[in-house]
Coordinates of C-alpha atoms in Angstrom, one line a residue:
Chain A
X1430 CA -150.5 11.6 38.9
X1431 CA -146.9 10.4 39.8
X1432 CA -146.2 9.0 43.2
X1433 CA -143.0 8.6 45.1
X1434 CA -142.5 5.2 46.6
X1435 CA -140.5 4.7 49.7
X1436 CA -137.7 2.2 49.3
X1437 CA -135.4 0.7 51.9
X1438 CA -132.2 -1.2 51.6
X1439 CA -130.0 -2.9 54.1
X1440 CA -126.4 -3.9 53.7
X1441 CA -123.5 -5.2 55.7
X1442 CA -119.8 -4.9 55.2
X1443 CA -117.4 -7.4 56.7
X1444 CA -113.7 -6.7 56.6
X1445 CA -110.6 -7.6 58.4
X1446 CA -108.9 -4.4 59.5
X1447 CA -105.3 -4.3 60.3
X1448 CA -103.2 -1.8 62.3
X1449 CA -99.5 -1.8 62.5
X1450 CA -96.8 0.4 63.9
X1451 CA -93.1 0.1 64.5
X1452 CA -90.0 2.0 65.4
X1453 CA -86.3 1.2 65.2
X1454 CA -83.5 2.4 67.3
X1455 CA -79.9 1.5 68.0
X1456 CA -78.3 -0.1 71.0
X1457 CA -75.1 1.7 72.0
X1458 CA -72.7 -1.1 72.6
X1459 CA -69.1 -0.3 73.4
X1460 CA -66.4 -2.4 71.6
X1461 CA -64.7 -3.6 74.8
X1462 CA -64.4 -7.1 73.4
X1463 CA -64.5 -8.3 69.7
X1464 CA -67.9 -7.8 68.1
X1465 CA -69.0 -11.4 68.2
X1466 CA -68.2 -11.8 71.9
X1467 CA -70.1 -8.6 72.7
X1468 CA -73.0 -9.9 70.7
X1469 CA -73.0 -13.1 72.7
X1470 CA -72.9 -11.3 76.0
X1471 CA -75.7 -9.1 74.8
X1472 CA -77.7 -12.2 73.7
X1473 CA -77.2 -13.9 77.1
X1474 CA -78.4 -10.9 79.0
X1475 CA -81.5 -10.5 76.8
X1476 CA -82.3 -14.3 76.9
X1477 CA -82.3 -13.9 80.7
X1478 CA -85.0 -11.3 80.2
X1479 CA -87.2 -13.5 78.2
X1480 CA -85.9 -13.1 74.7
X1481 CA -85.4 -16.1 72.4
X1482 CA -82.2 -16.3 70.3
X1483 CA -82.4 -17.2 66.7
X1484 CA -79.0 -17.0 65.0
X1485 CA -77.9 -13.4 65.0
X1486 CA -81.0 -12.0 66.5
X1487 CA -83.1 -12.3 69.6
X1488 CA -86.8 -11.7 69.9
X1489 CA -89.5 -11.4 72.5
X1490 CA -93.3 -11.1 72.0
X1491 CA -95.5 -9.4 74.6
X1492 CA -99.0 -9.7 73.5
X1493 CA -99.3 -7.6 70.3
X1494 CA -95.8 -6.3 70.5
X1495 CA -92.7 -8.0 69.2
X1496 CA -89.2 -6.8 70.1
X1497 CA -86.4 -7.9 67.9
X1498 CA -82.7 -7.1 68.4
X1499 CA -80.2 -7.7 65.6
X1500 CA -77.1 -8.6 67.6
X1501 CA -74.7 -7.8 64.8
X1502 CA -75.9 -4.2 64.1
X1503 CA -77.5 -3.5 67.5
X1504 CA -80.7 -2.5 65.8
X1505 CA -83.8 -2.8 68.0
X1506 CA -87.1 -3.0 66.2
X1507 CA -90.3 -2.8 68.2
X1508 CA -93.4 -3.7 66.3
X1509 CA -97.0 -3.8 67.3
X1510 CA -99.8 -5.2 65.1
X1511 CA -103.4 -6.2 65.5
X1512 CA -106.0 -7.6 63.2
X1513 CA -109.7 -7.5 63.8
X1514 CA -112.7 -8.6 61.9
X1515 CA -115.4 -6.0 61.8
X1516 CA -118.9 -6.2 60.5
X1517 CA -120.9 -3.1 60.0
X1518 CA -124.6 -3.1 59.1
X1519 CA -126.9 -0.4 58.1
X1520 CA -130.2 0.5 56.5
X1521 CA -131.0 3.3 54.2
X1522 CA -134.3 4.7 53.0
X1523 CA -134.9 6.6 49.8
X1524 CA -137.6 7.3 47.3
X1525 CA -138.4 5.9 43.8
X1526 CA -141.0 6.9 41.3
X1527 CA -141.7 3.3 40.5
X1528 CA -142.4 0.5 43.0
X1529 CA -141.3 -2.2 40.4
X1530 CA -139.5 -2.4 37.1
X1531 CA -136.1 -1.3 35.9
X1532 CA -136.3 2.2 37.4
X1533 CA -137.1 0.8 40.8
X1534 CA -134.3 -1.6 40.5
X1535 CA -131.9 1.2 39.6
X1536 CA -133.0 3.4 42.5
X1537 CA -132.5 0.5 44.9
X1538 CA -129.1 -0.3 43.4
X1539 CA -128.0 3.3 43.8
X1540 CA -129.3 3.5 47.3
X1541 CA -127.5 0.3 48.2
X1542 CA -124.2 1.6 46.7
X1543 CA -124.5 4.8 48.7
X1544 CA -125.2 2.7 51.8
X1545 CA -122.1 0.6 51.2
X1546 CA -120.0 3.7 50.8
X1547 CA -121.2 4.9 54.1
X1548 CA -120.5 1.6 55.8
X1549 CA -117.1 1.5 54.3
X1550 CA -116.5 4.9 55.8
X1551 CA -117.4 3.4 59.1
X1552 CA -115.0 0.6 58.6
X1553 CA -112.2 3.1 57.7
X1554 CA -113.0 5.0 60.9
X1555 CA -112.8 1.9 62.9
X1556 CA -109.5 1.1 61.2
X1557 CA -108.2 4.6 62.2
X1558 CA -109.3 4.0 65.8
X1559 CA -107.6 0.7 65.9
X1560 CA -104.4 2.3 64.5
X1561 CA -104.5 5.0 67.1
X1562 CA -104.9 2.4 69.8
X1563 CA -101.9 0.4 68.5
X1564 CA -99.8 3.6 68.2
X1565 CA -100.7 4.9 71.6
X1566 CA -100.0 1.5 73.2
X1567 CA -96.6 1.2 71.5
X1568 CA -95.7 4.7 72.6
X1569 CA -96.6 3.9 76.2
X1570 CA -94.4 0.8 76.2
X1571 CA -91.3 2.5 74.9
X1572 CA -90.1 4.2 78.0
X1573 CA -90.1 1.0 80.0
X1574 CA -88.6 -0.9 77.1
X1575 CA -85.8 1.6 76.7
X1576 CA -85.0 1.3 80.4
X1577 CA -84.9 -2.4 80.2
X1578 CA -82.7 -2.4 77.2
X1579 CA -80.3 0.1 78.7
X1580 CA -80.0 -2.1 81.8
X1581 CA -79.3 -5.1 79.6
X1582 CA -76.6 -3.2 77.7
X1583 CA -75.1 -2.0 81.0
X1584 CA -75.0 -5.5 82.4
X1585 CA -73.4 -6.9 79.2
X1586 CA -70.9 -4.1 79.3
X1587 CA -70.0 -4.8 82.9
X1588 CA -69.5 -8.5 82.0
X1589 CA -67.3 -7.5 79.1
X1590 CA -65.2 -5.2 81.3
X1591 CA -64.7 -8.1 83.8
X1592 CA -63.6 -10.4 81.0
X1593 CA -61.3 -7.7 79.5
X1594 CA -59.8 -7.0 82.9
X1595 CA -59.1 -10.7 83.4
X1596 CA -57.2 -10.7 80.1
X1597 CA -55.1 -7.8 81.2
X1598 CA -54.0 -9.1 84.5
X1599 CA -55.1 -10.6 87.8
X1600 CA -58.2 -9.1 89.3
X1601 CA -57.5 -8.1 92.8
X1602 CA -60.7 -6.4 93.6
X1603 CA -64.1 -6.1 92.0
X1604 CA -66.9 -3.9 93.4
X1605 CA -70.2 -3.6 91.8
X1606 CA -73.0 -1.2 92.9
X1607 CA -76.2 -2.5 91.4
X1608 CA -78.1 0.7 92.4
X1609 CA -75.8 3.1 90.7
X1610 CA -74.6 0.7 88.1
X1611 CA -71.0 1.5 88.8
X1612 CA -68.3 -1.1 88.6
X1613 CA -64.8 -0.8 90.1
X1614 CA -62.1 -3.3 89.1
X1615 CA -58.6 -3.3 90.5
X1616 CA -56.2 -5.4 88.5
X1617 CA -52.6 -6.3 89.0
X1618 CA -50.7 -6.2 85.7
Chain B
X449 CA -68.3 58.1 26.9
X450 CA -70.4 55.1 26.0
X451 CA -74.1 55.3 25.0
X452 CA -76.5 52.5 25.3
X453 CA -80.2 51.9 24.5
X454 CA -83.0 51.8 27.1
X455 CA -83.0 48.0 26.8
X456 CA -79.2 47.8 27.3
X457 CA -79.4 50.2 30.2
X458 CA -82.1 48.0 31.9
X459 CA -79.9 45.0 31.2
X460 CA -76.9 46.6 32.9
X461 CA -78.9 47.6 35.9
X462 CA -80.3 44.0 36.2
X463 CA -76.8 42.7 36.0
X464 CA -75.6 45.0 38.8
X465 CA -78.5 43.7 40.9
X466 CA -77.4 40.1 40.3
X467 CA -73.9 41.1 41.3
X468 CA -75.2 42.5 44.6
X469 CA -74.8 46.2 43.8
X470 CA -78.4 47.1 43.6
X471 CA -81.4 45.8 45.6
X472 CA -83.8 43.5 43.7
X473 CA -86.7 45.8 44.5
X474 CA -85.1 48.5 42.3
X475 CA -84.9 46.3 39.2
X476 CA -88.1 44.2 39.6
X477 CA -90.2 46.6 37.6
X478 CA -87.7 46.2 34.7
X479 CA -87.8 42.4 35.0
X480 CA -91.6 42.1 35.0
X481 CA -92.2 44.7 32.3
X482 CA -91.8 43.3 28.8
X483 CA -89.3 45.0 26.6
X484 CA -88.7 44.2 23.0
X485 CA -85.5 42.2 22.7
X486 CA -83.1 43.5 20.1
X487 CA -81.4 41.1 17.8
X488 CA -78.1 41.8 19.4
X489 CA -76.4 44.3 21.8
X490 CA -74.3 47.2 20.8
X491 CA -70.5 47.1 21.1
X492 CA -70.6 49.6 23.9
X493 CA -73.2 47.6 25.8
X494 CA -71.1 44.4 25.4
X495 CA -68.0 46.2 26.7
X496 CA -70.0 47.5 29.7
X497 CA -71.3 44.0 30.4
X498 CA -67.8 42.6 30.2
X499 CA -66.5 45.4 32.5
X500 CA -69.4 44.8 35.0
X501 CA -68.8 41.1 35.0
X502 CA -65.0 41.5 35.4
X503 CA -65.2 44.0 38.3
X504 CA -68.6 43.0 39.7
X505 CA -67.8 39.3 40.2
X506 CA -64.5 40.2 41.9
X507 CA -66.3 42.7 44.2
X508 CA -69.1 40.1 44.9
X509 CA -66.6 37.4 45.9
X510 CA -64.5 39.7 48.0
X511 CA -67.6 40.9 49.8
X512 CA -68.6 37.2 50.4
X513 CA -65.3 36.5 52.0
X514 CA -62.5 36.0 49.5
X515 CA -60.5 38.5 51.6
X516 CA -60.5 36.2 54.6
X517 CA -57.1 34.9 55.7
X518 CA -58.1 31.2 55.5
X519 CA -56.4 27.8 55.0
X520 CA -57.3 25.7 52.0
X521 CA -55.7 23.1 49.9
X522 CA -53.7 23.8 46.8
X523 CA -52.1 20.8 45.0
X524 CA -52.1 18.8 48.3
X525 CA -50.5 21.6 50.1
X526 CA -52.0 23.9 52.7
X527 CA -52.0 27.5 51.6
X528 CA -52.8 30.3 53.9
X529 CA -54.0 33.8 53.0
X530 CA -56.7 35.5 51.1
X531 CA -58.1 33.9 47.9
X532 CA -55.7 35.9 45.7
X533 CA -52.8 34.9 47.9
X534 CA -53.7 31.2 47.8
X535 CA -54.1 31.3 44.1
X536 CA -52.3 33.6 41.7
X537 CA -54.7 36.2 40.3
X538 CA -53.9 35.2 36.8
X539 CA -55.5 31.8 37.6
X540 CA -58.6 33.3 39.1
X541 CA -60.2 34.4 35.8
X542 CA -63.8 33.4 35.1
X543 CA -64.9 32.7 31.6
X544 CA -68.4 33.9 30.6
X545 CA -69.8 32.5 27.3
X546 CA -72.5 33.9 25.0
X547 CA -75.0 32.0 27.2
X548 CA -74.5 34.7 29.9
X549 CA -75.4 37.4 27.5
X550 CA -78.3 35.4 26.3
X551 CA -79.5 34.9 29.9
X552 CA -79.3 38.6 30.7
X553 CA -81.1 39.5 27.5
X554 CA -83.8 37.0 28.3
X555 CA -84.3 38.3 31.8
X556 CA -84.5 41.9 30.6
X557 CA -87.0 41.1 27.8
X558 CA -89.2 38.6 29.5
X559 CA -92.7 39.5 30.3
X560 CA -93.9 38.5 33.7
X561 CA -97.6 38.7 34.3
X562 CA -100.1 37.0 36.6
X563 CA -102.1 35.7 33.6
X564 CA -99.6 33.8 31.7
X565 CA -97.0 31.1 32.6
X566 CA -93.7 32.5 33.6
X567 CA -91.1 32.5 30.9
X568 CA -88.3 30.0 31.3
X569 CA -84.8 30.6 29.9
X570 CA -83.6 27.9 27.5
X571 CA -80.6 28.6 25.3
X572 CA -81.4 28.2 21.6
X573 CA -78.7 25.6 21.0
X574 CA -77.6 23.1 23.7
X575 CA -74.7 24.7 25.3
X576 CA -72.3 23.7 28.0
X577 CA -72.3 26.5 30.6
X578 CA -68.9 27.7 32.0
X579 CA -68.2 28.2 35.7
X580 CA -68.7 31.9 35.1
X581 CA -72.1 31.3 33.5
X582 CA -73.2 29.1 36.4
X583 CA -72.0 31.7 38.8
X584 CA -74.0 34.4 37.1
X585 CA -77.2 32.3 37.0
X586 CA -76.6 31.4 40.7
X587 CA -76.1 35.1 41.5
X588 CA -79.4 35.9 39.8
X589 CA -81.1 33.2 41.9
X590 CA -79.8 34.7 45.1
X591 CA -80.9 38.2 44.1
X592 CA -84.4 37.0 43.2
X593 CA -84.8 34.3 45.9
X594 CA -87.8 36.0 47.5
X595 CA -89.6 36.3 44.2
X596 CA -91.9 33.8 42.5
X597 CA -89.6 33.8 39.4
X598 CA -87.1 31.7 41.3
X599 CA -89.6 28.9 42.1
X600 CA -90.4 28.6 38.5
X601 CA -86.8 28.6 37.4
X602 CA -86.1 25.9 39.8
X603 CA -89.0 23.8 38.5
X604 CA -88.2 24.1 34.9
X605 CA -85.4 26.4 34.0
X606 CA -81.7 27.0 34.3
X607 CA -81.3 26.4 38.0
X608 CA -82.2 22.7 37.8
X609 CA -78.6 21.8 37.0
X610 CA -76.9 24.6 38.9
X611 CA -75.0 22.9 41.7
X612 CA -74.3 26.2 43.5
X613 CA -78.0 27.0 43.6
X614 CA -78.7 23.5 45.0
X615 CA -76.1 24.0 47.7
X616 CA -77.2 27.5 48.6
X617 CA -81.0 27.2 48.2
X618 CA -81.9 23.5 48.7
X619 CA -85.4 24.4 50.1
X620 CA -86.4 25.7 46.7
X621 CA -85.4 22.4 45.1
X622 CA -87.7 20.7 47.5
X623 CA -90.7 21.9 45.4
X624 CA -89.3 20.4 42.2
X625 CA -90.9 17.2 41.0
X626 CA -88.0 16.0 38.8
X627 CA -85.2 15.8 41.3
X628 CA -82.2 17.8 39.9
X629 CA -78.8 16.1 39.7
X630 CA -76.3 18.8 40.7
X631 CA -72.8 18.0 39.5
X632 CA -70.4 19.2 42.1
X633 CA -67.2 18.0 40.4
X634 CA -66.4 21.3 38.6
X635 CA -66.7 23.1 41.9
X636 CA -64.0 20.9 43.5
X637 CA -61.2 22.2 41.3
X638 CA -59.8 25.4 39.7
X639 CA -61.9 28.5 39.8
X640 CA -65.0 26.6 40.8
X641 CA -63.4 25.6 44.1
X642 CA -62.2 29.1 44.6
X643 CA -65.8 30.3 44.4
X644 CA -66.9 27.7 47.0
X645 CA -64.0 28.9 49.3
X646 CA -65.1 32.5 48.9
X647 CA -68.8 31.9 49.8
X648 CA -68.3 29.6 52.8
X649 CA -69.7 32.1 55.3
X650 CA -72.8 32.7 53.1
X651 CA -73.3 29.0 52.7
X652 CA -73.1 28.5 56.4
X653 CA -75.6 31.3 57.0
X654 CA -77.9 29.9 54.3
X655 CA -78.0 26.4 56.0
X656 CA -78.5 27.9 59.5
X657 CA -81.5 29.9 58.1
X658 CA -82.9 26.8 56.4
X659 CA -82.6 24.8 59.6
X660 CA -84.2 27.4 61.7
X661 CA -87.1 27.6 59.3
X662 CA -87.9 23.9 60.1
X663 CA -89.2 25.0 63.5
X664 CA -91.9 26.9 61.7
X665 CA -93.1 24.2 59.4
X666 CA -96.5 22.9 60.1
X667 CA -97.0 20.2 57.4
X668 CA -95.1 17.0 57.6
X669 CA -95.0 16.7 53.8
X670 CA -93.0 20.0 53.7
X671 CA -90.5 18.7 56.3
X672 CA -90.2 15.4 54.4
X673 CA -89.5 17.2 51.1
X674 CA -87.0 19.6 52.5
X675 CA -85.2 17.0 54.6
X676 CA -85.0 14.7 51.6
X677 CA -83.5 17.3 49.3
X678 CA -81.0 18.4 52.0
X679 CA -79.9 14.8 52.5
X680 CA -79.5 14.4 48.7
X681 CA -77.6 17.7 48.1
X682 CA -75.2 17.3 51.1
X683 CA -74.5 13.6 50.3
X684 CA -73.6 14.5 46.7
X685 CA -71.5 17.4 47.9
X686 CA -69.7 15.3 50.5
X687 CA -69.1 12.5 48.0
X688 CA -67.6 14.9 45.5
X689 CA -65.4 16.5 48.1
X690 CA -64.2 13.2 49.4
X691 CA -63.5 11.9 45.9
X692 CA -61.6 15.1 44.9
X693 CA -59.6 15.3 48.1
X694 CA -61.3 18.6 49.0
X695 CA -63.1 17.9 52.2
X696 CA -61.8 21.3 53.4
X697 CA -64.7 22.7 51.3
X698 CA -67.2 21.2 53.7
X699 CA -66.1 23.8 56.3
X700 CA -69.5 25.6 56.0
X701 CA -71.3 22.5 57.3
X702 CA -69.2 22.5 60.4
X703 CA -69.7 26.3 60.8
X704 CA -73.5 25.9 60.5
X705 CA -73.6 23.0 63.0
X706 CA -71.5 25.0 65.4
X707 CA -73.9 27.9 65.2
X708 CA -77.0 25.7 65.4
X709 CA -76.1 23.3 68.2
X710 CA -75.4 24.5 71.7
X711 CA -76.1 23.5 75.2
X712 CA -79.5 25.3 74.8
X713 CA -80.5 23.4 71.6
X714 CA -83.4 21.0 71.9
X715 CA -84.9 18.5 69.5
X716 CA -88.2 20.2 69.7
X717 CA -86.6 23.4 68.2
X718 CA -86.8 21.5 64.8
X719 CA -90.3 20.2 65.1
X720 CA -92.0 22.8 67.3
X721 CA -94.8 23.7 64.8
X722 CA -95.1 20.3 63.2
X723 CA -98.6 18.7 63.2
X724 CA -98.0 15.0 63.7
X725 CA -101.4 14.1 65.0
X726 CA -102.8 10.9 63.4
X727 CA -99.3 9.8 62.3
X728 CA -98.0 6.4 63.2
X729 CA -94.8 6.2 65.2
X730 CA -93.0 4.8 62.2
X731 CA -94.1 7.8 60.1
X732 CA -93.2 10.2 62.9
X733 CA -89.7 8.7 63.2
X734 CA -89.2 9.1 59.5
X735 CA -90.3 12.8 59.6
X736 CA -88.0 13.4 62.5
X737 CA -85.1 11.9 60.6
X738 CA -85.8 14.3 57.8
X739 CA -85.9 17.1 60.4
X740 CA -82.4 16.2 61.5
X741 CA -80.9 15.8 58.0
X742 CA -78.2 18.4 58.6
X743 CA -77.5 17.2 62.2
X744 CA -76.9 13.7 60.9
X745 CA -74.0 14.8 58.8
X746 CA -72.0 14.8 62.0
X747 CA -71.7 11.0 61.6
X748 CA -69.9 11.4 58.4
X749 CA -67.8 14.3 59.6
X750 CA -66.8 12.2 62.6
X751 CA -65.8 9.3 60.4
X752 CA -63.6 11.7 58.4
X753 CA -62.0 13.0 61.6
X754 CA -61.3 9.5 62.8
X755 CA -59.8 8.7 59.5
X756 CA -57.7 11.8 59.4
X757 CA -56.2 11.0 62.8
X758 CA -54.6 7.9 61.3
X759 CA -52.9 9.7 58.4
X760 CA -49.2 9.9 58.8
X761 CA -46.8 12.6 57.6
X762 CA -45.7 10.6 54.5
X763 CA -49.2 9.3 53.7
X764 CA -51.4 10.5 50.9
X765 CA -53.9 13.1 51.9
X766 CA -51.8 14.4 54.9
X767 CA -52.4 18.0 54.2
X768 CA -56.2 17.4 53.8
X769 CA -56.2 15.5 57.1
X770 CA -54.4 18.3 58.9
X771 CA -56.9 20.9 57.6
X772 CA -59.8 18.6 58.7
X773 CA -58.3 18.3 62.2
X774 CA -57.9 22.1 62.5
X775 CA -61.5 22.7 61.2
X776 CA -62.7 20.3 63.8
X777 CA -61.0 22.3 66.6
X778 CA -61.9 25.7 65.2
X779 CA -65.6 24.7 65.1
X780 CA -65.6 23.0 68.5
X781 CA -66.9 19.9 66.8
X782 CA -66.4 17.7 70.0
X783 CA -69.0 19.9 71.7
X784 CA -71.1 20.0 68.5
X785 CA -71.1 16.2 68.5
X786 CA -72.3 16.0 72.1
X787 CA -75.2 18.4 71.4
X788 CA -76.0 16.6 68.1
X789 CA -76.2 13.2 69.9
X790 CA -78.5 14.7 72.5
X791 CA -80.8 16.4 69.9
X792 CA -81.1 13.3 67.7
X793 CA -81.9 11.3 70.9
X794 CA -84.7 13.8 71.6
X795 CA -85.9 13.4 68.1
X796 CA -86.2 9.7 68.4
X797 CA -88.3 7.4 70.5

């Protein structure tokens, strides 16, 4: 009489999962002064806000997020990435018609393969969760970042206007309203 | 009095459908039902085909808009009037080769069933199609655009290299695996350019319809495919127009943008039904870029306008620059640009 033997396997899968997301946008910088001077003003303003200059770009890292601004093209790239090592373990039971021998070995092997597939599915799910986390976080940061960059551009533009005005003539009056962002310059030509 | 066989009668009715004189529904039974193809057509039938092509293409183009009093370039000069006033009628003749007859005979004889693959037209010998041949095949595509025949012809058949079809029906090219390479150069000169001039309104309407359909797309893959092919077709068309000094032929793009973009337009109109759940921001940005493929042509149009403002009376391309400036005003492109900027902002992060 044949009997079915209960077999059990346990496996673990260890992987480094990685999630990354990024967007790019463009700063709208007016050509009030020549491009290289505008780039320098932009860089100064961003350095004041915690960016570090490296040649033709400035960058700042906030935790998992890195913001890079290409001063020549005005391209802003915001990138968020995170790695995490995950270990998933599991056990699986099955049956075999032999308790030893090649058939038992094959049954265990198949059971182990099935278990590994399931565990890898878990890893994939964790990767998707991590990805969603990164994407949601990046999206939540964008509004504030846009505001900050707009302010930086406005300040750089104001500075450029002052320099341009000084080139055109003598500045008689300069009024700046930080709340509204308006700038009034009276020059004598 | 001319007499024709049943096959030839069907062929003529199908031709009339392609030329816009009969609805497609009336001739579809003739197209799907197989008919034995004769070795050749009778003299009477050929004469009737010639007559139908001669009068039918004229009527079709007049109906499209050849009668409009428009301004277009002729030999670096601005000409005003209807198509036959801008170009002498003697120079408006279209040549149709034996390929046109072969195509018509193929369409009439072909068997279309659910059980077997759709037949594809392929001329026996490699042949260079004339502008007239291309126009006939394009007219067939337009007439049959709501049928499954068209999708198959785009995938494998005569429409793959038909530049007019690519310009008018880019969405259908989106399904094609092997990306077609429409050659717009022949459509920038001679009778080819006259046809493009005549169908400007239809082209504008086709692009408006295509853009509005984007709001109903649910799958991001579909948006990507359509946006990519639109980008591809428009870039090639713009390149050909710029190289040939015929940027006036891009009028339909400005017309389409003027109709699509208004103070009420919003970015979400283009992506209203799109399912972007689970997509990374980077992927969403890419999809939104494809959604705005037509809107982003405003960048190039604006650069043309800026360029044209610097062209003096004695400079080369003065007439073209004048037409571009007047098209800009006619289509309120300053307002269009403002709305385009706003909509693209809404479609970005």
